[in-house]
PDB file of C-alpha atoms in Angstrom:
ATOM      1  CA  MET L   1     -71.862 -34.343 -13.260  1.00  0.00           C
ATOM      2  CA  SER L   2     -70.222 -31.736 -11.040  1.00  0.00           C
ATOM      3  CA  LYS L   3     -69.851 -28.514 -12.195  1.00  0.00           C
ATOM      4  CA  GLY L   4     -67.669 -25.550 -11.188  1.00  0.00           C
ATOM      5  CA  MET L   5     -63.964 -25.751 -10.381  1.00  0.00           C
ATOM      6  CA  PRO L   6     -61.971 -28.639 -11.645  1.00  0.00           C
ATOM      7  CA  ALA L   7     -62.692 -32.310  -9.708  1.00  0.00           C
ATOM      8  CA  ILE L   8     -61.799 -35.262 -10.197  1.00  0.00           C
ATOM      9  CA  GLU L   9     -64.966 -37.003 -11.772  1.00  0.00           C
ATOM     10  CA  ARG L  10     -65.311 -40.549 -11.985  1.00  0.00           C
ATOM     11  CA  LYS L  11     -66.864 -42.273 -15.404  1.00  0.00           C
ATOM     12  CA  ALA L  12     -67.323 -45.820 -16.618  1.00  0.00           C
ATOM     13  CA  LEU L  13     -67.750 -47.875 -19.139  1.00  0.00           C
ATOM     14  CA  ALA L  14     -69.913 -51.523 -20.212  1.00  0.00           C
ATOM     15  CA  GLY L  15     -66.443 -51.994 -22.351  1.00  0.00           C
ATOM     16  CA  GLU L  16     -65.197 -54.766 -24.763  1.00  0.00           C
ATOM     17  CA  GLN L  17     -62.646 -56.699 -23.172  1.00  0.00           C
ATOM     18  CA  VAL L  18     -60.019 -58.958 -24.911  1.00  0.00           C
ATOM     19  CA  VAL L  19     -58.664 -61.805 -21.838  1.00  0.00           C
ATOM     20  CA  ALA L  20     -55.344 -63.235 -22.501  1.00  0.00           C
ATOM     21  CA  ASP L  21     -53.347 -65.558 -19.379  1.00  0.00           C
ATOM     22  CA  ARG L  22     -53.972 -62.663 -16.977  1.00  0.00           C
ATOM     23  CA  VAL L  23     -53.757 -59.727 -19.519  1.00  0.00           C
ATOM     24  CA  VAL L  24     -56.980 -58.078 -20.109  1.00  0.00           C
ATOM     25  CA  THR L  25     -57.013 -55.211 -22.801  1.00  0.00           C
ATOM     26  CA  GLY L  26     -60.527 -52.655 -22.803  1.00  0.00           C
ATOM     27  CA  PHE L  27     -62.162 -49.325 -23.347  1.00  0.00           C
ATOM     28  CA  PRO L  28     -62.580 -47.724 -19.797  1.00  0.00           C
ATOM     29  CA  ALA L  29     -63.288 -44.531 -22.230  1.00  0.00           C
ATOM     30  CA  VAL L  30     -64.695 -43.658 -25.031  1.00  0.00           C
ATOM     31  CA  MET L  31     -64.789 -40.542 -27.319  1.00  0.00           C
ATOM     32  CA  GLY L  32     -66.892 -39.104 -29.609  1.00  0.00           C
ATOM     33  CA  ASN L  33     -70.939 -40.046 -27.864  1.00  0.00           C
ATOM     34  CA  VAL L  34     -72.337 -38.401 -25.278  1.00  0.00           C
ATOM     35  CA  ASP L  35     -72.338 -40.537 -22.270  1.00  0.00           C
ATOM     36  CA  ASP L  36     -75.672 -41.558 -19.198  1.00  0.00           C
ATOM     37  CA  GLY L  37     -73.206 -37.636 -17.523  1.00  0.00           C
ATOM     38  CA  GLY L  38     -74.254 -35.574 -20.898  1.00  0.00           C
ATOM     39  CA  ASP L  39     -70.561 -35.667 -21.135  1.00  0.00           C
ATOM     40  CA  VAL L  40     -68.602 -36.265 -24.382  1.00  0.00           C
ATOM     41  CA  LEU L  41     -64.843 -36.303 -24.382  1.00  0.00           C
ATOM     42  CA  LEU L  42     -62.764 -35.608 -27.725  1.00  0.00           C
ATOM     43  CA  PRO L  43     -59.825 -36.919 -29.176  1.00  0.00           C
ATOM     44  CA  GLY L  44     -56.697 -36.005 -27.601  1.00  0.00           C
ATOM     45  CA  ALA L  45     -58.422 -35.365 -24.535  1.00  0.00           C
ATOM     46  CA  PHE L  46     -55.709 -38.043 -22.632  1.00  0.00           C
ATOM     47  CA  ALA L  47     -52.587 -36.883 -24.646  1.00  0.00           C
ATOM     48  CA  LYS L  48     -50.916 -34.267 -21.797  1.00  0.00           C
ATOM     49  CA  THR L  49     -51.630 -36.431 -19.029  1.00  0.00           C
ATOM     50  CA  LEU L  50     -49.834 -39.712 -20.468  1.00  0.00           C
ATOM     51  CA  ALA L  51     -47.513 -37.878 -21.857  1.00  0.00           C
ATOM     52  CA  GLU L  52     -47.069 -36.047 -18.500  1.00  0.00           C
ATOM     53  CA  ARG L  53     -47.932 -38.408 -15.837  1.00  0.00           C
ATOM     54  CA  GLY L  54     -48.216 -42.382 -17.581  1.00  0.00           C
ATOM     55  CA  GLU L  55     -45.645 -43.891 -15.175  1.00  0.00           C
ATOM     56  CA  ARG L  56     -48.002 -42.771 -12.098  1.00  0.00           C
ATOM     57  CA  LEU L  57     -50.584 -44.023 -13.536  1.00  0.00           C
ATOM     58  CA  ARG L  58     -52.480 -46.791 -11.520  1.00  0.00           C
ATOM     59  CA  TYR L  59     -55.622 -50.163 -12.233  1.00  0.00           C
ATOM     60  CA  LEU L  60     -57.595 -50.272  -9.200  1.00  0.00           C
ATOM     61  CA  TRP L  61     -60.610 -52.169  -7.850  1.00  0.00           C
ATOM     62  CA  MET L  62     -63.389 -49.402  -7.411  1.00  0.00           C
ATOM     63  CA  HIS L  63     -61.095 -46.537  -7.192  1.00  0.00           C
ATOM     64  CA  ASP L  64     -60.227 -47.429  -4.296  1.00  0.00           C
ATOM     65  CA  GLY L  65     -56.668 -45.821  -3.583  1.00  0.00           C
ATOM     66  CA  SER L  66     -56.533 -47.186   0.369  1.00  0.00           C
ATOM     67  CA  GLN L  67     -55.771 -50.889  -1.651  1.00  0.00           C
ATOM     68  CA  ALA L  68     -53.055 -52.158  -3.314  1.00  0.00           C
ATOM     69  CA  PRO L  69     -53.058 -52.217  -7.023  1.00  0.00           C
ATOM     70  CA  ILE L  70     -54.831 -55.248  -8.845  1.00  0.00           C
ATOM     71  CA  ALA L  71     -53.472 -55.287 -11.825  1.00  0.00           C
ATOM     72  CA  ARG L  72     -50.022 -53.927 -13.886  1.00  0.00           C
ATOM     73  CA  ILE L  73     -50.716 -51.148 -16.527  1.00  0.00           C
ATOM     74  CA  LEU L  74     -48.385 -52.567 -19.793  1.00  0.00           C
ATOM     75  CA  ASP L  75     -49.742 -50.212 -22.291  1.00  0.00           C
ATOM     76  CA  ILE L  76     -52.153 -46.711 -22.213  1.00  0.00           C
ATOM     77  CA  GLN L  77     -53.076 -45.046 -25.004  1.00  0.00           C
ATOM     78  CA  GLU L  78     -55.048 -43.630 -27.446  1.00  0.00           C
ATOM     79  CA  VAL L  79     -56.382 -45.302 -30.299  1.00  0.00           C
ATOM     80  CA  GLY L  80     -58.916 -44.099 -33.308  1.00  0.00           C
ATOM     81  CA  ARG L  81     -61.988 -45.386 -34.704  1.00  0.00           C
ATOM     82  CA  GLU L  82     -60.007 -47.079 -36.542  1.00  0.00           C
ATOM     83  CA  GLU L  83     -58.302 -49.786 -33.594  1.00  0.00           C
ATOM     84  CA  LEU L  84     -62.329 -49.980 -32.311  1.00  0.00           C
ATOM     85  CA  PRO L  85     -63.108 -52.990 -32.176  1.00  0.00           C
ATOM     86  CA  ALA L  86     -66.636 -53.650 -34.226  1.00  0.00           C
ATOM     87  CA  GLU L  87     -69.229 -54.555 -31.579  1.00  0.00           C
ATOM     88  CA  LEU L  88     -67.725 -51.488 -29.492  1.00  0.00           C
ATOM     89  CA  LEU L  89     -68.727 -49.231 -32.556  1.00  0.00           C
ATOM     90  CA  ALA L  90     -72.020 -51.378 -32.755  1.00  0.00           C
ATOM     91  CA  ARG L  91     -73.227 -49.996 -29.609  1.00  0.00           C
ATOM     92  CA  PHE L  92     -71.695 -46.684 -29.916  1.00  0.00           C
ATOM     93  CA  PRO L  93     -71.526 -45.562 -33.453  1.00  0.00           C
ATOM     94  CA  GLU L  94     -70.687 -42.126 -32.714  1.00  0.00           C
ATOM     95  CA  ALA L  95     -67.417 -43.618 -32.003  1.00  0.00           C
ATOM     96  CA  THR L  96     -64.340 -41.728 -32.779  1.00  0.00           C
ATOM     97  CA  GLY L  97     -61.917 -42.827 -30.553  1.00  0.00           C
ATOM     98  CA  ALA L  98     -60.727 -44.626 -27.025  1.00  0.00           C
ATOM     99  CA  LEU L  99     -58.342 -44.707 -24.281  1.00  0.00           C
ATOM    100  CA  LYS L 100     -57.470 -47.716 -24.537  1.00  0.00           C
ATOM    101  CA  VAL L 101     -55.907 -50.072 -21.587  1.00  0.00           C
ATOM    102  CA  THR L 102     -53.967 -53.141 -21.432  1.00  0.00           C
ATOM    103  CA  ARG L 103     -52.719 -54.613 -17.638  1.00  0.00           C
ATOM    104  CA  GLU L 104     -51.303 -57.311 -16.720  1.00  0.00           C
ATOM    105  CA  TYR L 105     -53.460 -58.576 -13.191  1.00  0.00           C
ATOM    106  CA  LEU L 106     -51.414 -59.345 -10.234  1.00  0.00           C
ATOM    107  CA  GLU L 107     -51.651 -62.373  -8.431  1.00  0.00           C
ATOM    108  CA  THR L 108     -52.904 -61.269  -5.678  1.00  0.00           C
ATOM    109  CA  PRO L 109     -55.885 -62.887  -3.259  1.00  0.00           C
ATOM    110  CA  ARG L 110     -58.060 -59.612  -5.121  1.00  0.00           C
ATOM    111  CA  GLY L 111     -55.860 -59.719  -8.278  1.00  0.00           C
ATOM    112  CA  ASP L 112     -57.280 -63.199  -8.775  1.00  0.00           C
ATOM    113  CA  GLU L 113     -60.961 -62.842  -7.760  1.00  0.00           C
ATOM    114  CA  VAL L 114     -61.349 -59.406  -9.909  1.00  0.00           C
ATOM    115  CA  LEU L 115     -59.418 -61.608 -12.488  1.00  0.00           C
ATOM    116  CA  THR L 116     -61.933 -64.154 -12.145  1.00  0.00           C
ATOM    117  CA  GLY L 117     -64.842 -62.163 -12.394  1.00  0.00           C
ATOM    118  CA  ILE L 118     -63.331 -60.908 -16.100  1.00  0.00           C
ATOM    119  CA  ARG L 119     -63.133 -63.718 -17.096  1.00  0.00           C
ATOM    120  CA  LYS L 120     -66.255 -65.082 -15.959  1.00  0.00           C
ATOM    121  CA  GLY L 121     -69.120 -62.107 -18.009  1.00  0.00           C
ATOM    122  CA  ALA L 122     -69.195 -61.102 -14.226  1.00  0.00           C
ATOM    123  CA  ILE L 123     -67.155 -57.812 -14.157  1.00  0.00           C
ATOM    124  CA  LYS L 124     -67.975 -55.890 -17.045  1.00  0.00           C
ATOM    125  CA  GLU L 125     -67.116 -52.040 -16.569  1.00  0.00           C
ATOM    126  CA  MET L 126     -64.413 -50.297 -16.518  1.00  0.00           C
ATOM    127  CA  SER L 127     -63.585 -47.007 -15.615  1.00  0.00           C
ATOM    128  CA  PHE L 128     -61.716 -43.606 -15.105  1.00  0.00           C
ATOM    129  CA  ALA L 129     -60.964 -40.898 -12.916  1.00  0.00           C
ATOM    130  CA  TYR L 130     -59.261 -37.611 -13.634  1.00  0.00           C
ATOM    131  CA  ASP L 131     -59.748 -34.017 -12.975  1.00  0.00           C
ATOM    132  CA  ALA L 132     -62.586 -32.177 -16.352  1.00  0.00           C
ATOM    133  CA  ILE L 133     -58.672 -29.271 -17.355  1.00  0.00           C
ATOM    134  CA  GLY L 134     -59.943 -28.571 -20.800  1.00  0.00           C
ATOM    135  CA  VAL L 135     -63.786 -27.996 -21.192  1.00  0.00           C
ATOM    136  CA  GLY L 136     -66.327 -26.480 -24.303  1.00  0.00           C
ATOM    137  CA  THR L 137     -68.230 -23.534 -23.951  1.00  0.00           C
ATOM    138  CA  PRO L 138     -72.070 -23.800 -23.232  1.00  0.00           C
ATOM    139  CA  GLU L 139     -72.639 -22.773 -26.806  1.00  0.00           C
ATOM    140  CA  GLU L 140     -70.317 -25.392 -28.287  1.00  0.00           C
ATOM    141  CA  ALA L 141     -71.713 -28.458 -25.720  1.00  0.00           C
ATOM    142  CA  LEU L 142     -75.414 -27.028 -27.637  1.00  0.00           C
ATOM    143  CA  ARG L 143     -73.821 -27.423 -30.758  1.00  0.00           C
ATOM    144  CA  TRP L 144     -73.586 -31.208 -30.609  1.00  0.00           C
ATOM    145  CA  GLY L 145     -76.365 -31.927 -29.884  1.00  0.00           C
ATOM    146  CA  LYS L 146     -77.946 -34.991 -28.972  1.00  0.00           C
ATOM    147  CA  GLY L 147     -77.874 -33.868 -24.954  1.00  0.00           C
ATOM    148  CA  CYS L 148     -74.568 -32.881 -25.057  1.00  0.00           C
ATOM    149  CA  ARG L 149     -73.768 -30.537 -21.651  1.00  0.00           C
ATOM    150  CA  ARG L 150     -69.918 -30.767 -21.692  1.00  0.00           C
ATOM    151  CA  LEU L 151     -67.171 -31.036 -24.131  1.00  0.00           C
ATOM    152  CA  LEU L 152     -63.921 -32.633 -22.170  1.00  0.00           C
ATOM    153  CA  LYS L 153     -61.450 -31.320 -24.510  1.00  0.00           C
ATOM    154  CA  GLU L 154     -58.018 -31.700 -21.827  1.00  0.00           C
ATOM    155  CA  VAL L 155     -58.650 -34.455 -18.926  1.00  0.00           C
ATOM    156  CA  ARG L 156     -56.278 -35.287 -15.992  1.00  0.00           C
ATOM    157  CA  LEU L 157     -55.927 -38.508 -15.935  1.00  0.00           C
ATOM    158  CA  TRP L 158     -55.904 -40.471 -12.028  1.00  0.00           C
ATOM    159  CA  GLU L 159     -56.660 -43.992 -12.013  1.00  0.00           C
ATOM    160  CA  CYS L 160     -58.396 -46.781 -13.848  1.00  0.00           C
ATOM    161  CA  SER L 161     -60.513 -49.582 -12.067  1.00  0.00           C
ATOM    162  CA  ASP L 162     -62.582 -52.221 -12.917  1.00  0.00           C
ATOM    163  CA  VAL L 163     -66.280 -51.786 -11.293  1.00  0.00           C
ATOM    164  CA  ASN L 164     -69.673 -53.471 -10.108  1.00  0.00           C
ATOM    165  CA  TRP L 165     -71.206 -50.434 -12.281  1.00  0.00           C
ATOM    166  CA  SER L 166     -71.341 -47.259 -14.491  1.00  0.00           C
ATOM    167  CA  MET L 167     -71.390 -43.580 -13.326  1.00  0.00           C
ATOM    168  CA  ASN L 168     -70.211 -43.989  -9.726  1.00  0.00           C
ATOM    169  CA  PRO L 169     -70.756 -40.354  -8.030  1.00  0.00           C
ATOM    170  CA  ALA L 170     -67.330 -38.698  -7.775  1.00  0.00           C
ATOM    171  CA  THR L 171     -66.002 -39.118  -4.409  1.00  0.00           C
ATOM    172  CA  MET L 172     -62.382 -37.929  -4.126  1.00  0.00           C
ATOM    173  CA  ASN L 173     -61.649 -38.737  -0.418  1.00  0.00           C
ATOM    174  CA  LEU L 174     -59.975 -42.181  -0.425  1.00  0.00           C
ATOM    175  CA  LYS L 175     -58.022 -41.014  -3.069  1.00  0.00           C
ATOM    176  CA  MET L 176     -56.619 -37.946  -1.721  1.00  0.00           C
ATOM    177  CA  ASP L 177     -57.080 -39.221   2.051  1.00  0.00           C
ATOM    178  CA  ALA L 178     -53.992 -42.414   1.290  1.00  0.00           C
ATOM    179  CA  ALA L 179     -51.794 -39.691  -0.802  1.00  0.00           C
ATOM    180  CA  VAL L 180     -51.898 -37.360   2.428  1.00  0.00           C
ATOM    181  CA  VAL L 181     -51.296 -40.172   4.308  1.00  0.00           C
ATOM    182  CA  ALA L 182     -47.683 -41.137   1.945  1.00  0.00           C
ATOM    183  CA  ALA L 183     -46.318 -37.447   1.535  1.00  0.00           C
ATOM    184  CA  LEU L 184     -46.531 -37.290   5.534  1.00  0.00           C
ATOM    185  CA  GLN L 185     -44.427 -40.203   5.597  1.00  0.00           C
ATOM    186  CA  ALA L 186     -42.093 -39.663   2.769  1.00  0.00           C
ATOM    187  CA  GLU L 187     -39.078 -37.664   3.739  1.00  0.00           C
ATOM    188  CA  PRO L 188     -39.297 -33.772   3.979  1.00  0.00           C
ATOM    189  CA  GLY L 189     -38.272 -32.442   0.341  1.00  0.00           C
ATOM    190  CA  PRO L 190     -39.653 -30.806  -2.808  1.00  0.00           C
ATOM    191  CA  ALA L 191     -41.755 -34.277  -3.616  1.00  0.00           C
ATOM    192  CA  ARG L 192     -43.104 -34.073   0.329  1.00  0.00           C
ATOM    193  CA  GLN L 193     -44.464 -30.557  -0.853  1.00  0.00           C
ATOM    194  CA  LYS L 194     -45.275 -31.251  -4.157  1.00  0.00           C
ATOM    195  CA  ALA L 195     -47.628 -33.808  -3.114  1.00  0.00           C
ATOM    196  CA  LEU L 196     -49.613 -31.814   0.452  1.00  0.00           C
ATOM    197  CA  ALA L 197     -49.683 -29.380  -2.258  1.00  0.00           C
ATOM    198  CA  GLU L 198     -51.849 -30.987  -5.289  1.00  0.00           C
ATOM    199  CA  TRP L 199     -53.664 -32.659  -2.341  1.00  0.00           C
ATOM    200  CA  LEU L 200     -54.596 -28.702  -1.300  1.00  0.00           C
ATOM    201  CA  GLU L 201     -55.443 -27.924  -4.149  1.00  0.00           C
ATOM    202  CA  ALA L 202     -57.818 -30.678  -5.191  1.00  0.00           C
ATOM    203  CA  ARG L 203     -59.441 -30.314  -1.548  1.00  0.00           C
ATOM    204  CA  ILE L 204     -60.254 -26.485  -2.830  1.00  0.00           C
ATOM    205  CA  HIS L 205     -61.683 -27.794  -5.871  1.00  0.00           C
ATOM    206  CA  LEU L 206     -63.393 -30.319  -4.792  1.00  0.00           C
ATOM    207  CA  ASN L 207     -65.124 -27.941  -1.547  1.00  0.00           C
ATOM    208  CA  PHE L 208     -65.449 -25.039  -4.975  1.00  0.00           C
ATOM    209  CA  THR L 209     -67.587 -27.748  -6.666  1.00  0.00           C
ATOM    210  CA  GLU L 210     -69.657 -29.150  -3.861  1.00  0.00           C
ATOM    211  CA  MET L 211     -71.010 -25.880  -3.077  1.00  0.00           C
ATOM    212  CA  ALA L 212     -71.561 -24.357  -6.898  1.00  0.00           C
ATOM    213  CA  ASP L 213     -74.050 -28.263  -6.618  1.00  0.00           C
ATOM    214  CA  MET L 214     -75.264 -26.794  -3.390  1.00  0.00           C
ATOM    215  CA  LEU L 215     -76.623 -23.857  -5.262  1.00  0.00           C
TER     216      LEU L 215
END
């Protein structure tokens, strides 16, 4: 997992999903357990971003922000352990909660394709793209044990995706390039300036992260 200043990261989970017509509910993030990257999400990590950015979140296929969304998010929220299905708790007994996403798949070729894959059990994993905003100290991670390298206390959520495999590498080029194109096409004004400023900040963060990884 990347270290250094925050950069958009991706994390995936073979979550339990419930399908009803074109509406699917699943858990792209589980809190309390150590994932394959050595991270632990703490309860409340999504609270601020859901309150501030809930209307801007998207649901994509394979994190491809250059393509149209495949589904419309109907509901997204943090839930506690008591709302987790037994199957998920059996696989992640240390789970303390999760990010629960209910989405309605669009009647588009890609939306139909992914929904069919979910119904047939060919597509099982979900993922989310985020910035690590609040991170615990190395001492806190060490005290957590079980291979924990990083405690995620707060994240900035960008999107959720259906994916083929978990723990895809963090590459924000598609997302940021698409944001720049949209910003450049927008009318001059505060919204355009804000979008470009956010993209520039994210690029700076990524560059520092990549340099830290090389060192």
